[in-house]
Coordinates of C-alpha atoms and ligand atoms in Angstrom, one line a residue:
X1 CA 44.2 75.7 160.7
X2 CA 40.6 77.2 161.3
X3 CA 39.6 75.7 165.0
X4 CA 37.0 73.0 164.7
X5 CA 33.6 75.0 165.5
X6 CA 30.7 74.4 167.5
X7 CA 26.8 75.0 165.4
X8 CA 23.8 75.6 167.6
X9 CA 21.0 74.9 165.2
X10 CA 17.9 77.1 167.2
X11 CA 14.6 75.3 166.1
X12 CA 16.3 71.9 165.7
X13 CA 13.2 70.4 165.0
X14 CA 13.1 72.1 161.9
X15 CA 12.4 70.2 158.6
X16 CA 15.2 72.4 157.0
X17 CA 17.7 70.8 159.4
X18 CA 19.0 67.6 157.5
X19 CA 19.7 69.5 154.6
X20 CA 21.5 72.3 156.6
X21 CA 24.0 69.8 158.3
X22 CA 24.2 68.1 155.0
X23 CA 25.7 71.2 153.6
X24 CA 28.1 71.6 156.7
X25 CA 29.0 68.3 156.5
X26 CA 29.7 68.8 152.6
X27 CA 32.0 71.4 153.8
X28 CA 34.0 70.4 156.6
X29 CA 37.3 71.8 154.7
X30 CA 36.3 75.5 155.1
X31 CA 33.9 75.1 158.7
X32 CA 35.4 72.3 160.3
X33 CA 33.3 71.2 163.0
X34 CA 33.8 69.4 166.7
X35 CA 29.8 69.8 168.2
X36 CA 26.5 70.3 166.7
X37 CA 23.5 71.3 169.3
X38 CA 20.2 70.4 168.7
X39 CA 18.1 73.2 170.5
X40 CA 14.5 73.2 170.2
X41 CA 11.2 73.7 172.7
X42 CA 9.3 70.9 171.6
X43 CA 11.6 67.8 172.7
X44 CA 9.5 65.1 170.5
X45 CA 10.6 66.9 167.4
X46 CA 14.1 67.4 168.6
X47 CA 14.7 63.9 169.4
X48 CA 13.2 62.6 166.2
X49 CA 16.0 65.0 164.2
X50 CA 18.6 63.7 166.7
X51 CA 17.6 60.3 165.6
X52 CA 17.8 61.2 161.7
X53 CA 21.2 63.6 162.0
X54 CA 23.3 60.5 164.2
X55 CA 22.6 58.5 161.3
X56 CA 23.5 61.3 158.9
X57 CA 26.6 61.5 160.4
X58 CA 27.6 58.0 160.5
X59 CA 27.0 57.6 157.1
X60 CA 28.5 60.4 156.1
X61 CA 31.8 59.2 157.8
X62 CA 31.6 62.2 160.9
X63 CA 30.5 60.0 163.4
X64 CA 33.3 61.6 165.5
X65 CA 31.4 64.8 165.5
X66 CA 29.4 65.1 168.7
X67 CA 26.1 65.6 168.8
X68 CA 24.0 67.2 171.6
X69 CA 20.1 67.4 172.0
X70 CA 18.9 70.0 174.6
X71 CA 16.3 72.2 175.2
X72 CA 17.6 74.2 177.6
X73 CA 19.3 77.5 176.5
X74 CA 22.1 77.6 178.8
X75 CA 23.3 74.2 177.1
X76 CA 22.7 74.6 174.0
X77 CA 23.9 78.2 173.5
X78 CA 26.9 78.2 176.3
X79 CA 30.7 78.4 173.8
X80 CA 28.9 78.3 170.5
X81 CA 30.4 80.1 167.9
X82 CA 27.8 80.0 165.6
X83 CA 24.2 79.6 165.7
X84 CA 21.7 78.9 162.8
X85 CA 18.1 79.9 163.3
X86 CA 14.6 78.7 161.8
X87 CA 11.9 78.6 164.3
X88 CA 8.5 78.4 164.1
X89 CA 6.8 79.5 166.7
X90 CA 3.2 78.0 166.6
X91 CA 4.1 75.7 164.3
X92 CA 2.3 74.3 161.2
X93 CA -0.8 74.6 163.2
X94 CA -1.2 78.2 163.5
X95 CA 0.9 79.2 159.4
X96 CA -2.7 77.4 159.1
X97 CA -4.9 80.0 160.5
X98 CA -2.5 82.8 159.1
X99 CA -3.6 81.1 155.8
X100 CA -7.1 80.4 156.4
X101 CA -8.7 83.8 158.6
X102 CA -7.7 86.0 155.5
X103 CA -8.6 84.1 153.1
X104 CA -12.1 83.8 155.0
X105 CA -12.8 87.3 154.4
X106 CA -11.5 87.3 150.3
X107 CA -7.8 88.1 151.5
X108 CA -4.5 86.5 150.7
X109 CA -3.6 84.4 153.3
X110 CA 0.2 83.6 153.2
X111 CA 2.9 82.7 155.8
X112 CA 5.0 85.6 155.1
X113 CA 2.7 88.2 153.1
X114 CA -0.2 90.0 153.6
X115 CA -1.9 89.8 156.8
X116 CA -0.6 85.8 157.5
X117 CA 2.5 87.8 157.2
X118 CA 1.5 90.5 159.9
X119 CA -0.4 87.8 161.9
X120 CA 2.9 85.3 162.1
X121 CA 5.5 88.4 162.5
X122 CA 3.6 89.0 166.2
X123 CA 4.4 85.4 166.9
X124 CA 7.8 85.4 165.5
X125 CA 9.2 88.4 167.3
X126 CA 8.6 87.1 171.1
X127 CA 10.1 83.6 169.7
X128 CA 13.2 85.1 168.0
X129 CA 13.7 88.1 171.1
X130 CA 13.6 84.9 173.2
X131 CA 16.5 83.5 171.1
X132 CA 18.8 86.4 170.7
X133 CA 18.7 87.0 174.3
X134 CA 20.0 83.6 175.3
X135 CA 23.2 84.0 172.5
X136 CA 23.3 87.6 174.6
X137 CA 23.6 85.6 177.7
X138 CA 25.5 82.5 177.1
X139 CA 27.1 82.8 173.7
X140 CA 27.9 87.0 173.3
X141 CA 31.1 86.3 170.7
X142 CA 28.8 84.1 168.4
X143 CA 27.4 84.8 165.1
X144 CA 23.7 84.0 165.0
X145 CA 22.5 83.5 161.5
X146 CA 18.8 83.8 160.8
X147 CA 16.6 82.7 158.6
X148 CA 13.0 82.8 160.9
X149 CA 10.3 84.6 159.2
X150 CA 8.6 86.9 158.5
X151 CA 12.1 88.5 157.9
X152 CA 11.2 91.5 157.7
X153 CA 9.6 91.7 160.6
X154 CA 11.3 89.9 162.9
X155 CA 14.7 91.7 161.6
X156 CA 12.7 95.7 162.6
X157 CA 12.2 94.1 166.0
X158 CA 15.8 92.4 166.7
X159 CA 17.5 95.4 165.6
X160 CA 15.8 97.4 168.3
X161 CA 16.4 95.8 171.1
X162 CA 19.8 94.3 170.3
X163 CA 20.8 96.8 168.1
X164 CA 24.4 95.4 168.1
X165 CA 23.9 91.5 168.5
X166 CA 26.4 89.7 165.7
X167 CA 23.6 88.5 163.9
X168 CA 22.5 88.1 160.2
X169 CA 19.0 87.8 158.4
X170 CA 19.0 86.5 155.5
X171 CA 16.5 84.8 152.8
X172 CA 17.0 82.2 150.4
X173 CA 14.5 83.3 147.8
X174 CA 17.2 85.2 145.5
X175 CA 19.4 82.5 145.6
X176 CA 16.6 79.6 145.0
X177 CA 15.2 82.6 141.8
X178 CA 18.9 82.6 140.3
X179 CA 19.6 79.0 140.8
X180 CA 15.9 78.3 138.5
X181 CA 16.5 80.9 136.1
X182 CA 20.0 79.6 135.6
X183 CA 18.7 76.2 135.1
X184 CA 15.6 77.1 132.9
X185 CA 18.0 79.0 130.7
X186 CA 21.5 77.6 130.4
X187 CA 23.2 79.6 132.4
X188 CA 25.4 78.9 135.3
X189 CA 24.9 81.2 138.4
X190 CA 28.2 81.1 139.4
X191 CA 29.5 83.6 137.4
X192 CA 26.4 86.1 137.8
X193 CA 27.0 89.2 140.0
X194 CA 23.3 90.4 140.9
X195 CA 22.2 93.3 142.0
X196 CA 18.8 93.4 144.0
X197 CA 17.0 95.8 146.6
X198 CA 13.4 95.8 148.5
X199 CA 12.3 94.6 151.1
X200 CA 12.1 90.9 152.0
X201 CA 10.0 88.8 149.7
X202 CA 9.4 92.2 148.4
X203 CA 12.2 93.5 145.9
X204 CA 13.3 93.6 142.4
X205 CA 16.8 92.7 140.3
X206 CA 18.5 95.6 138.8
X207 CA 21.2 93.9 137.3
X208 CA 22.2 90.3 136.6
X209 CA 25.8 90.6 135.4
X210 CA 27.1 87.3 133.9
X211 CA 31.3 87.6 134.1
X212 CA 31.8 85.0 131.4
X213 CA 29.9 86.6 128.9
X214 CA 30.9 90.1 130.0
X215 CA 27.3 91.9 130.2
X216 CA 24.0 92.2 131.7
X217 CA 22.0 89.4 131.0
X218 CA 18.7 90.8 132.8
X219 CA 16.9 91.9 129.6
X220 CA 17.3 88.4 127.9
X221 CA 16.2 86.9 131.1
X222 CA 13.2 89.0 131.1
X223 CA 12.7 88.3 127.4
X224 CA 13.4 84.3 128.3
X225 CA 10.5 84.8 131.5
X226 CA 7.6 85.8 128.8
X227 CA 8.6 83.9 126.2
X228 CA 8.6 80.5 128.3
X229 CA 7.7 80.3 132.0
X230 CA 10.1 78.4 133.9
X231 CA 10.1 74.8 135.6
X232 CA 10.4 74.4 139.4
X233 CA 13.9 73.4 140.2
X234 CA 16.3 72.9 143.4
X235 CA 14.8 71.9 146.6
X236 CA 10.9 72.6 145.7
X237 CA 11.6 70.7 142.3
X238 CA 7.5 68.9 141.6
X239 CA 6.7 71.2 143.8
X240 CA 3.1 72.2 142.3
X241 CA 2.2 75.5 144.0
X242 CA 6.0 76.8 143.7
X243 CA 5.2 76.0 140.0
X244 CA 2.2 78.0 140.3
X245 CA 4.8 80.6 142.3
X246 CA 7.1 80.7 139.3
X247 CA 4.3 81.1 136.5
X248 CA 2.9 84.0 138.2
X249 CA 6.7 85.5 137.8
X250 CA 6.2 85.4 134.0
X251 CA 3.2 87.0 134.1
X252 CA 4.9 90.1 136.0
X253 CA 7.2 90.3 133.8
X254 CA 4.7 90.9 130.8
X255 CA 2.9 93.3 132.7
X256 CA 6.3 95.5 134.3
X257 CA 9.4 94.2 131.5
X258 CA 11.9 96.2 133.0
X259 CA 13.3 94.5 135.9
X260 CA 13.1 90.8 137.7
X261 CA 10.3 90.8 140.9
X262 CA 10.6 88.5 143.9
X263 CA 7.9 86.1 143.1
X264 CA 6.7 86.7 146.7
X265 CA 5.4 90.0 144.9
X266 CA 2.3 88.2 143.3
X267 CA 0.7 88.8 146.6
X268 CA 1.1 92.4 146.5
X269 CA 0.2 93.2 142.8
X270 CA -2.2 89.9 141.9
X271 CA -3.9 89.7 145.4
X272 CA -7.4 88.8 143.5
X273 CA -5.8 85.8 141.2
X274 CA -4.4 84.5 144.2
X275 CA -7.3 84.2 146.3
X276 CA -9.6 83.2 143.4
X277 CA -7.4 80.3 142.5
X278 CA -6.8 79.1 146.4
X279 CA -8.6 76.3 148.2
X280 CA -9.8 77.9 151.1
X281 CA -9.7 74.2 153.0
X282 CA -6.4 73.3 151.9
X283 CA -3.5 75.4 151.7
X284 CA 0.1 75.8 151.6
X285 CA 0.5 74.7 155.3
X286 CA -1.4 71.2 155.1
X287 CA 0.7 70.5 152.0
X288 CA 3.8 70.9 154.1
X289 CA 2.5 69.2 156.7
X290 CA 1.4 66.5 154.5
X291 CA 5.0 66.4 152.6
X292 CA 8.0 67.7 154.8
X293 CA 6.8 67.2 158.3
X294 CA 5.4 63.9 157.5
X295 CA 8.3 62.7 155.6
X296 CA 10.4 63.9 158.8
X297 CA 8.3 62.0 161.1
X298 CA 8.3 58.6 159.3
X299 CA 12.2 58.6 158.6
X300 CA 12.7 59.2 162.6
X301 CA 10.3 56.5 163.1
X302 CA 12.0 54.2 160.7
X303 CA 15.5 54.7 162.5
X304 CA 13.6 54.3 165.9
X305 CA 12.6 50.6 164.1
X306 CA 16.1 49.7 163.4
X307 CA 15.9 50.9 159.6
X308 CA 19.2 52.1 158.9
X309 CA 19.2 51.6 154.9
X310 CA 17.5 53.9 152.1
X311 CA 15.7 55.8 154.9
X312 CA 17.5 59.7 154.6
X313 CA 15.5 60.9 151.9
X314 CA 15.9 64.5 151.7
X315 CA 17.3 67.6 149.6
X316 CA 17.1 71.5 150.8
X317 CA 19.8 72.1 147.8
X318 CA 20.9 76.0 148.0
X319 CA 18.8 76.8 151.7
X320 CA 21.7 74.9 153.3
X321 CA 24.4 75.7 151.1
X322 CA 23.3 79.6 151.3
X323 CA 23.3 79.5 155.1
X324 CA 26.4 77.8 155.2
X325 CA 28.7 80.1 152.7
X326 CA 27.5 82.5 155.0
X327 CA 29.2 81.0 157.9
X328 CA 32.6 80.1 156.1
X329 CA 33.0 83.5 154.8
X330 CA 33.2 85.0 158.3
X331 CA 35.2 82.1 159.9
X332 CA 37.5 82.9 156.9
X333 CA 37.0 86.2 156.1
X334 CA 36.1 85.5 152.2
X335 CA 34.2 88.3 151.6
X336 CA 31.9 86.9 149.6
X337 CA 28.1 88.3 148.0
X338 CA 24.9 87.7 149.3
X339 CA 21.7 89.3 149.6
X340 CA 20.8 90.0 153.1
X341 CA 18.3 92.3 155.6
X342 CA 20.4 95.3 157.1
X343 CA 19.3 98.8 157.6
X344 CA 18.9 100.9 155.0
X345 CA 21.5 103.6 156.1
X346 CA 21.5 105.1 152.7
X347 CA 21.8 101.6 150.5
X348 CA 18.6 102.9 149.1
X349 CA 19.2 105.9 148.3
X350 CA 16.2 107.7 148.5
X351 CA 14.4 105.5 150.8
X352 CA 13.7 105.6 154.9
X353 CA 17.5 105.2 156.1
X354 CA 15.6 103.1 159.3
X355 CA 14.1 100.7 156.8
X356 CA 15.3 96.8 157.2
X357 CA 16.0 96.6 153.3
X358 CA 17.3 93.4 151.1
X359 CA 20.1 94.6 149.3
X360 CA 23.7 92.8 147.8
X361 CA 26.3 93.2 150.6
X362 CA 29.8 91.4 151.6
X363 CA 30.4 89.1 154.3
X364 CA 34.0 88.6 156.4
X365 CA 34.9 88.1 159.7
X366 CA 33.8 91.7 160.9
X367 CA 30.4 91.4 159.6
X368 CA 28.1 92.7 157.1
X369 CA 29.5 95.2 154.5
X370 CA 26.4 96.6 152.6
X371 CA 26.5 97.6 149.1
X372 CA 24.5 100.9 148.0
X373 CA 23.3 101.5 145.1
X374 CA 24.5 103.3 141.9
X375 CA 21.4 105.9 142.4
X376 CA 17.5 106.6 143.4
X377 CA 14.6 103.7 142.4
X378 CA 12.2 104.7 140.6
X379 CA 8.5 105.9 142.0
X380 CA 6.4 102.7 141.1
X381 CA 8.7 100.7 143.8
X382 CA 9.4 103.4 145.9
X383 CA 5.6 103.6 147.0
X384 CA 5.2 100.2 147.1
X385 CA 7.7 99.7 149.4
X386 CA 7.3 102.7 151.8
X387 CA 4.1 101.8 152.6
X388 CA 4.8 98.0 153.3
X389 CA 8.1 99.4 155.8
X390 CA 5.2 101.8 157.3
X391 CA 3.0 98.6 157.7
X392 CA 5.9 96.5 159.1
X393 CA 7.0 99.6 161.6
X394 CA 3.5 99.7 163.2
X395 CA 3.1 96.5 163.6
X396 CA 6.2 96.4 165.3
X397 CA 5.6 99.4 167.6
X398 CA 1.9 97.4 168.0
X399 CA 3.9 94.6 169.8
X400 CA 6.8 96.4 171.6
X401 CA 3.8 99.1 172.6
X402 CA 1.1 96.8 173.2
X403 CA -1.2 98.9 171.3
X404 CA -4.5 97.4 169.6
X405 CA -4.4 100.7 167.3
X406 CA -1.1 100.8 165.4
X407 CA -1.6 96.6 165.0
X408 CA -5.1 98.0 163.0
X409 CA -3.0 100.9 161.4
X410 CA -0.6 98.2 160.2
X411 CA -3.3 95.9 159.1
X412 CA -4.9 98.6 157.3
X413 CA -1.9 99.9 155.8
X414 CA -0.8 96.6 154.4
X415 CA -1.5 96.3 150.8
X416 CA -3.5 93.1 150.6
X417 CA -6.4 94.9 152.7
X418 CA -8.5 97.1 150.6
X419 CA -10.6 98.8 153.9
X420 CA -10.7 99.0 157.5
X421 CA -13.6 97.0 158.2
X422 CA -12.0 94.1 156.8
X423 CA -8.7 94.9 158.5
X424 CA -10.8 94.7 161.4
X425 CA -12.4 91.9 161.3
X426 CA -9.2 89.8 160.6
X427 CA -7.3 91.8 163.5
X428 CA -10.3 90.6 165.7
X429 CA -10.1 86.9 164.8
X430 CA -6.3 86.6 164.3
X431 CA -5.7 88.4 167.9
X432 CA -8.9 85.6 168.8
X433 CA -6.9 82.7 167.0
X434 CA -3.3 83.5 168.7
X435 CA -4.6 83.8 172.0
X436 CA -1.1 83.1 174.4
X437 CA 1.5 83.4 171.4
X438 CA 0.6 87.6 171.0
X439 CA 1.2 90.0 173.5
X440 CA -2.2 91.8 174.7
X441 CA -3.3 94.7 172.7
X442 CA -5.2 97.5 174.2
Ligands
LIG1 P1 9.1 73.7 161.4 O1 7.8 74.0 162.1 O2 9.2 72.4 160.7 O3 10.3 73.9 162.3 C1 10.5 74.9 163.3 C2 11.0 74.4 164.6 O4 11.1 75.4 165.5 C3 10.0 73.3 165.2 O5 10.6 72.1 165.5 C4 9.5 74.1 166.5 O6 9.3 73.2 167.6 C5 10.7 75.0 166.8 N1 10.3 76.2 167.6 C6 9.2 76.9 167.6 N2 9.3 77.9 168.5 C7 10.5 77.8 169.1 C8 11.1 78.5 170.1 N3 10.6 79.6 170.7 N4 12.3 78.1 170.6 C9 12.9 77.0 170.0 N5 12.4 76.3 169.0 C10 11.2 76.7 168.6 O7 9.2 74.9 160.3 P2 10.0 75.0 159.0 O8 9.0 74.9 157.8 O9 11.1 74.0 159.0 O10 10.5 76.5 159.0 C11 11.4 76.9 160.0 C12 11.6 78.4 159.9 O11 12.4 78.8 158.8 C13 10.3 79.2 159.7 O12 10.3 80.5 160.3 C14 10.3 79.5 158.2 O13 9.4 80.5 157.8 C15 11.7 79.8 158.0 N6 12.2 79.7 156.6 C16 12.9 80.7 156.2 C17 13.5 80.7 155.0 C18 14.2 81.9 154.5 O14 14.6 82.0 153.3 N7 14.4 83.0 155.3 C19 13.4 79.6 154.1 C20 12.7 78.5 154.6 C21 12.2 78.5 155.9
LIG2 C1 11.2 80.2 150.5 C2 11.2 81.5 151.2 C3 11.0 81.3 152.7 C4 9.7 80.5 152.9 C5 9.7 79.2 152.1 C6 8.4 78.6 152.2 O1 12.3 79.4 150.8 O2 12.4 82.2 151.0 O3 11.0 82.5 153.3 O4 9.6 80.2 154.3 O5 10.0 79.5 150.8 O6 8.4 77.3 151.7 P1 7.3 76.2 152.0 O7 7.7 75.1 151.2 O8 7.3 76.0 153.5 O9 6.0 76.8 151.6
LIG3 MN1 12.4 83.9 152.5

C-alpha cells in the first residue's frame, strides 16, 4: 500500500485549482491522499478556493481528507511530498500590460510569447526562485511539479540556481493539441506514441504513432488539418480565441506540410495577422478575467451565502489529469510518457546541449528519463529555435546580472521585434509598468 500523501498546491488561488484536485480526487487509487495545503500570497484568493475545494471534497465523498489554508511557507511546505505549482505573480492585472505595451507599438502581445513573454518571465523567475527555495528549506525530499510560466524561462533560471532540486516543468499544450486532434478526427489518443521537440510553446511533432493501427498517422493528420480546421475541445471547449488559436494551426500546416507546430508558433511566424486581428483594449487577459476568475469569485461567494447545490461549475479536463499522471508515475514508478522542459544534454542532437528543450521523456520514481532523438532537425527549426534559447538566455543573465543591456539584447533578439528602437521603447515602458515585481537594471 502506497502511504497516503500530502499535495502542496503553490499558487492556491489559482483558477486551475478545482480542476487539479478534481483529478486527484478522481484518482485516489494510484495517489492516495491524507492533506492537501492551500499556499498562496494573496489570502482573499486562498480562502475563496478553501471555500470552493471543502465543498468539493464533501461532495466528492473525501471529506476525511484534511484541508489546510496558509500562507506561510514554513506550513505549507514543511513534510510535503509533493508540490504542484502555478503562480502568477502580478496577477491578471499585469498578463494585461504584457498584452497591451507591445501591442501599443504594432507588437504581439502575449502572456507567454513575444515580448509579454520576456516581460512576464522577469516576474516569474523572482516568484518561482521564491518557491523552490522554500521546498529547499522545508520540504528537500519532495517533488515539485511546475507548470508556472513562461516555462521556458522560468525553467533556464531554476535550473541555475538549484540545479539539482527534484522538480519538473511541464506544459499542457501537447497534451490539450492531441486530445483536439483526436477528437476532431476519430482517433483516440491513448494509443498514440508522439514524438515532439522545441522549445516550450515553441516545437514541432515528428511522429504521431498510433499502436492500434500500427503506423504513423502524422501525414493524414496533417492532410485532416488543411482539409478541415478543427473545433475547440477539452477544457477551452467555446472558447472563441483558442478557436481562433486552432485555425491559425491549419493555416501552418498549408504553409510548412511536413510536421505538426505548437499553435503557440503563430506568434513567431504570423506576428502581423495576429496583431492586425487583436483588439488593442481587450485582450486575452480581460477575457479570463471576465470568465475564470469571475466565475471563481462568484462560486466562493455563493458557498460563503450558504449555496451548497449546483454551485461547482468547472472543468480543466487533461491540465489536471496531465499534472496528476505525472505524480502517480513517480509515487509508483510507472514510467510513463510525457513531454516535459529538461536540458538539452544531447536530446536535440544538434542543438545547444544548455538549451531547456521540450522533448518526449519517461517519468518513475528517480525522475525524468529524457528521450533523444533518432537524428539532427532540420535548418528551418534549428534557427528558429537557437535564436529564441539566445533570447531566453539573455534575458535570464539580464535578471540574475541585473543588466539593462542583455534585457535589450534579449528584446531585440526575440523574433516578434523587427528593430531596436522598438525593442527599446517597450523595454522602457515594460521596466516602467513592472516597477517592484523586476529587479533593477542598470
Ligand atoms: P491566477 O492568477 O488565477 O492564479 C495564480 C495564483 O498565484 C494567484 O492566486 C496568485 O495570488 C498566486 N501567486 C502569485 N504570486 C505568488 C507567489 N509569489 N507566491 C504564492 N502565490 C502567488 O492564474 P492562472 O490563470 O490560474 O494561472 C496560473 C499559472 O499557471 C500561470 O503561471 C499560468 O501561466 C500557468 N499555466 C500554465 C500552464 C502550462 O501548461 N504550463 C497551463 C495553464 C496555466
Ligand atoms: C495553455 C498553455 C498555457 C497557458 C494557457 C493560457 O494551457 O499551455 O501555458 O498559460 O494555455 O490559457 P488562458 O485561457 O489563460 O489564455
Ligand atoms: Mn503551456
Amino acid at each position: 500500500m502506497t502511504n497516503k500523501q500530502i499535495i502542496t498546491i503553490a499558487g492556491g488561488g489559482s483558477t486551475y485549482t478545482p480542476g487539479i484536485i478534481q483529478a486527484v480526487l478522481k484518482n485516489a487509487e494510484s495517489l492516495p491522499v491524507k492533506e492537501i495545503r492551500l499556499y498562496d500570497n494573496d489570502s482573499e484568493r486562498n480562502q475563496d478556493m478553501f471555500l470552493i475545494i471543502e465543498l468539493l471534497l464533501k461532495k466528492e465523498g473525501h471529506g476525511r481528507v484534511k484541508l489546510t489554508v496558509t500562507e506561510d511557507p514554513r506550513v505549507a511546505f514543511s513534510g510535503c511530498d509533493f508540490i504542484f505549482s502555478q503562480i502568477r505573480v502580478g496577477g491578471l492585472k499585469m498578463r494585461e500590460q504584457d498584452e497591451k505595451i507591445p501591442l501599443r507599438h504594432g507588437l504581439v502581445g502575449q502572456e507567454t510569447c513575444g515580448l509579454g513573454g520576456f516581460a512576464y518571465g522577469m516576474r516569474s523567475m523572482a516568484g518561482l526562485l521564491e518557491i523552490v527555495g522554500y521546498v529547499q528549506e522545508f520540504a528537500p525530499e519532495a517533488w515539485l511539479l511546475n507548470y508556472t510560466n513562461p516555462e521556458s524561462i522560468v525553467s533556464e533560471a531554476i535550473r541555475r540556481q538549484y540545479p539539482l532540486i527534484k522538480m519538473i516543468n511541464a506544459c499542457d499544450m501537447t497534451i490539450s493539441l492531441e486530445e483536439t486532434m483526436a477528437v476532431n478526427y476519430g482517433y483516440d489518443r491513448n494509443n498514440w506514441v508522439a514524438t515532439y521537440y522545441g522549445l516550450n510553446h515553441f516545437g514541432w511533432y515528428t511522429e504521431i504513432y498510433d499502436k492500434s493501427l500500427g503506423r504513423d498517422i502524422m501525414p493524414e493528420l496533417i492532410e485532416k488539418l488543411n482539409k478541415q480546421e478543427m473545433n475547440v475541445a477539452d477544457f477551452n471547449e467555446g472558447d472563441v480565441s483558442w478557436q481562433e488559436a486552432f485555425n491559425m494551426l491549419s493555416v501552418m500546416t498549408k504553409d510548412f506540410p511536413t510536421q505538426i507546430p505548437n499553435n503557440y508558433l503563430e506568434y513567431y511566424l504570423y506576428g502581423d495577422m495576429i496583431v492586425e486581428k487583436a483588439d488593442r483594449d481587450y485582450t486575452r487577459a480581460n477575457m479570463v478575467m471576465a470568465g475564470r476568475e469571475k466565475n471563481t469569485k462568484e462560486m466562493a461567494q455563493k458557498i460563503r451565502c450558504g449555496v451548497t447545490d449546483d454551485v461547482l461549475n468547472f472543468n480543466f479536463g487533461e491540465h489536471g489529469q496531465y499534472i496528476v499522471d505525472m505524480a502517480t508515475s513517480i509515487l509508483n514508478d510507472e514510467h510513463r510518457r510525457f513531454m516535459l522542459l529538461v536540458p538539452n544534454h544531447g536530446a536535440i542532437p544538434n542543438l545547444r546541449p544548455d538549451a531547456v528543450v521540450e522533448v518526449p521523456a519517461y517519468v518513475g520514481a528517480t525522475g525524468v528519463e529524457p528521450i533523444s532523438l533518432r537524428g539532427p532537425i532540420n535548418d528551418f527549426h534549428k534557427g528558429l529555435m537557437e535564436a529564441q534559447v539566445a533570447a531566453e538566455k539573455l534575458l535570464v543573465d539580464a535578471y540574475f546580472e541585473g543588466s539593462y543591456q542583455k534585457a535589450l539584447q534579449a528584446f531585440t533578439l526575440n523574433q516578434t521585434v523587427p528593430n531596436v528602437r522598438v525593442a527599446k521603447k517597450v523595454l522602457d515602458e515594460m521596466i516602467t509598468a513592472n516597477h517592484g515585481y523586476w529587479p533593477a537594471l542598470s
